[in-house]
Amino acid sequence: MLIFVDEEKKQFHLTNGKISYLFYVMRNGHLGSLYFGKAIDIHSDFSQLQNDHSPTTYTSYFFGDRSYSLETLRQEYPIFGTSDYREPALSIRQLDGSHITNFIYKYYSITKGKPLLHGLPATYTENEEDAETIQIVLEDSLLNAELVLCYTIFKDLSAITRSAYICNQGSQPFYLERFMSAAIDLPDHDFIMLQLSGAWARERHIKERPLEMGTQSISSIRGSSSHQHNPFIALRRKETTECHGEVYSFNFVYSSNFIAQAEVDQFDTTRITIGIHPFRFTWKLSENEHFQSPEVVMVYSEEGLNGMSQTYHDLYRNHLIRGKWKNADRPVLINNWEATYFNFDEKTLIEIAKEAKDLGIELFVLDDGWFGKRNNALTSLGDWYSNTDKFPYGINHFANQIHELGLKFGLWFEPEMVSPISNLFKEHPDWIISTPNRPVSLGRNQLVLDFSREEIVVEIYNRMAKIIKNTNLDYIKWDMNRYITEAYSNELANDQQDEFYHRYILGVYDLYERLIQQFPNVLFESCAGGGGRFDPGLLYFAPQAWASDNTDPIERIKIQYGTSLPYPISSIGSHVSASPNHQTRRSTPLSIRANVAFFGTFGYELNPFKLNEEEKLEIKSQIQFYKKHQSLIRNGDFYRLLNPFKGNEAAWMIVSKDKSESIIGWYKVLATPNPKKFQTLKLTGLDPHRKYLQSGSNHTFFGNELMFNGIPLPPEYNGPNKKIAKRAGDFQSQIFYLVSIK
Ligand code: GLA
């Protein structure tokens, strides 16, 4: 049992021995927060946690009750306009223009497992013993509406998921103007807020700021979760490190406009709200219509940021990612984008594929440019059929050749887009997103299809399905290279235009689901101009995501370090590319490029014909190394050790669940003159009393030695030691593999 209810006091305690989450029905019938954190014992009355000393001087009284002010209380799903002035979770405009609602607790129900969220990505259980769900039903009798708050606790994970559902049971329509997926009022504000922010080619950098009175938030109104802000925030204590201390974190399972905010009030309470961004969101609910919010995953850790990450990784690997590839080895791929860009023909590609096969590569991915008349970024998106200039015998013929070489075959699509120069646009100029009588903005020379319209989704499905069938396709890279502008749909009523962004992303999810159901063997990798839509929503459909267009290993250390906070290593698309790098022009050794890319879904993004024999041999052994250790990399516990945002070195490691083996990556950006002589890297997560052999040497260590003293780093060049120095120059890296021995 994971959920305990005190029927008399109306207190609800979700606990799995690791965490506790407690809330109760307040005296006014709304829900109040009691506690979220490390597990506390189950007992019958938690009233002492209520701390309900309201009101204070100069507060308003809830509905005339002079001893009750919502402003001073910690709530679960707050409303604005009665006696709370903080930003609410919910705001509903009614037909008379009013906004006051009063949702009163009615009943609860508990189920084993976790119900699906219709049409939306969400964490799930395969075995109903893995989680328990409580739904709290509240009602506003004047509005005639039912609000259902849904909480799931997983058996072995320090995670709670939340979502909200509302149904109009009256005859009058009303408008949801703000409908957050979750809110929680934490009792203090002694936190550093951490976010993953950046831009194209430098996605998910870690940014931190101490919480202050007022509102601090991150958001996207681009129609996508965005390069700029990932839908994730964490609140850590000042003293929290990677391995120690408290963290509360929130990750939104959604791929479009969002807001995640922390509001610190006059009493130092911190209100977290997270959900669909209310800007340009209004949803009309007519009689018997309902609205389901996306889900939020809340993780508590007292074992620092690594503890938090491991909870997300386990949850996402086991209860979010689906399908055949969930637990399967992912093929080592080669992608032709940086090798050829648009400039290729069938012959060149076959040569590349043969060479790649020889190196040990398993999947050939043909990127942009294979369809319509696409020879540059100006044309043909939407025309999903062979580019006959490049493939005179058709893409099917080409796919056969790739398969005959013993390689899997993958293709790039950008399903949501159309080029102004394309047959699709000629046939359906009214299918694009644009506002009547206004010019339309281009992004990367292209327009966005109105995926809020089902017939458009179906047409794109049909076009893609034909290619997938005919080529026996094994893999799809689903790209999305521009944000939405002039949001508007020809098919929506005037008073429903602000439903557009959400309806659009539901269309994207719908297309994914249709393709997955029809082609369960295809491996999907999501992409959005690199990492512009790397969110848990898409991991539900595509088990891996292209982390960034930036393939420079030095930049990638930061990008992958940040990405690993919530997202499992098995989801992070990372490739070895050519040097000098195409995004930064930085030259780096081949070894560091692979030593970074190993910590992700591994592949190559270069022209093998430009490699010399020595490099080819090195690549062969990199591929063998990855194949040998891929299961450990995919399934192990990931620990960040040295933070690249804080210094010249970075390190991370993966330990198998049974602690019998570990792989460690260490990186140093710039060389140090006359460097330290006794440098070690302190490891973590190992079995302290087991003996480990360092592969490639005859050194053995006990786990506690490796964790307390550290693993010695090979000597760095200092001049006189040039004969024995193992590290020299900028961009050093080292991989260690440890295996436990008797
Ligand atoms: C985006 C992707 C790249 C590549 C190009 C092709 O930028 O992120 O990996 O596929 O599009 O146009």
PDB file of N, CA and C and ligand atoms in Angstrom, residues 337 367-368 412 444 477 479 481 527 529-530 546 549, ligand 1:
ATOM      1  N   TRP A 337      24.704  14.033 -42.575  1.00  0.00           N
ATOM      2  CA  TRP A 337      24.494  15.486 -42.636  1.00  0.00           C
ATOM      3  C   TRP A 337      25.806  16.264 -42.699  1.00  0.00           C
ATOM      4  N   ASP A 367      20.098  11.938 -44.087  1.00  0.00           N
ATOM      5  CA  ASP A 367      19.516  13.148 -43.494  1.00  0.00           C
ATOM      6  C   ASP A 367      18.788  13.952 -44.564  1.00  0.00           C
ATOM      7  N   ASP A 368      18.638  15.211 -44.332  1.00  0.00           N
ATOM      8  CA  ASP A 368      17.888  16.130 -45.190  1.00  0.00           C
ATOM      9  C   ASP A 368      18.361  16.063 -46.653  1.00  0.00           C
ATOM     10  N   TRP A 412      15.541  10.987 -42.626  1.00  0.00           N
ATOM     11  CA  TRP A 412      15.178  12.250 -41.973  1.00  0.00           C
ATOM     12  C   TRP A 412      13.829  12.731 -42.518  1.00  0.00           C
ATOM     13  N   ARG A 444      13.805  29.585 -41.309  1.00  0.00           N
ATOM     14  CA  ARG A 444      14.615  28.696 -42.151  1.00  0.00           C
ATOM     15  C   ARG A 444      13.920  28.444 -43.503  1.00  0.00           C
ATOM     16  N   LYS A 477      14.573  10.073 -38.170  1.00  0.00           N
ATOM     17  CA  LYS A 477      14.961  11.290 -37.439  1.00  0.00           C
ATOM     18  C   LYS A 477      13.872  12.306 -37.743  1.00  0.00           C
ATOM     19  N   ASP A 479      12.591  15.820 -37.410  1.00  0.00           N
ATOM     20  CA  ASP A 479      13.140  17.147 -37.129  1.00  0.00           C
ATOM     21  C   ASP A 479      12.020  18.193 -37.044  1.00  0.00           C
ATOM     22  N   ASN A 481      12.352  22.433 -37.448  1.00  0.00           N
ATOM     23  CA  ASN A 481      13.395  23.452 -37.532  1.00  0.00           C
ATOM     24  C   ASN A 481      12.948  24.899 -37.418  1.00  0.00           C
ATOM     25  N   CYS A 527      14.194  15.532 -32.895  1.00  0.00           N
ATOM     26  CA  CYS A 527      15.205  16.560 -33.136  1.00  0.00           C
ATOM     27  C   CYS A 527      14.434  17.844 -33.395  1.00  0.00           C
ATOM     28  N   GLY A 529      16.057  21.334 -34.728  1.00  0.00           N
ATOM     29  CA  GLY A 529      17.224  22.185 -34.917  1.00  0.00           C
ATOM     30  C   GLY A 529      18.226  21.845 -33.825  1.00  0.00           C
ATOM     31  N   GLY A 530      18.537  20.544 -33.687  1.00  0.00           N
ATOM     32  CA  GLY A 530      19.301  20.069 -32.542  1.00  0.00           C
ATOM     33  C   GLY A 530      18.349  19.822 -31.392  1.00  0.00           C
ATOM     34  N   TRP A 546      18.102  14.035 -30.564  1.00  0.00           N
ATOM     35  CA  TRP A 546      19.364  14.650 -30.972  1.00  0.00           C
ATOM     36  C   TRP A 546      19.598  15.834 -30.038  1.00  0.00           C
ATOM     37  N   ASP A 549      22.734  20.464 -32.320  1.00  0.00           N
ATOM     38  CA  ASP A 549      23.477  20.500 -33.580  1.00  0.00           C
ATOM     39  C   ASP A 549      24.957  20.740 -33.328  1.00  0.00           C
TER      40      ASP A 549
HETATM   41  C1  GLA B   1      18.532  20.433 -38.352  1.00  0.00           C
HETATM   42  C2  GLA B   1      19.036  19.218 -37.591  1.00  0.00           C
HETATM   43  C3  GLA B   1      20.320  18.744 -38.219  1.00  0.00           C
HETATM   44  C4  GLA B   1      20.072  18.383 -39.669  1.00  0.00           C
HETATM   45  C5  GLA B   1      19.487  19.582 -40.398  1.00  0.00           C
HETATM   46  C6  GLA B   1      19.046  19.197 -41.787  1.00  0.00           C
HETATM   47  O1  GLA B   1      19.388  21.513 -38.197  1.00  0.00           O
HETATM   48  O2  GLA B   1      19.211  19.521 -36.257  1.00  0.00           O
HETATM   49  O3  GLA B   1      20.829  17.617 -37.523  1.00  0.00           O
HETATM   50  O4  GLA B   1      19.212  17.286 -39.722  1.00  0.00           O
HETATM   51  O5  GLA B   1      18.370  20.114 -39.730  1.00  0.00           O
HETATM   52  O6  GLA B   1      18.483  20.248 -42.458  1.00  0.00           O
END
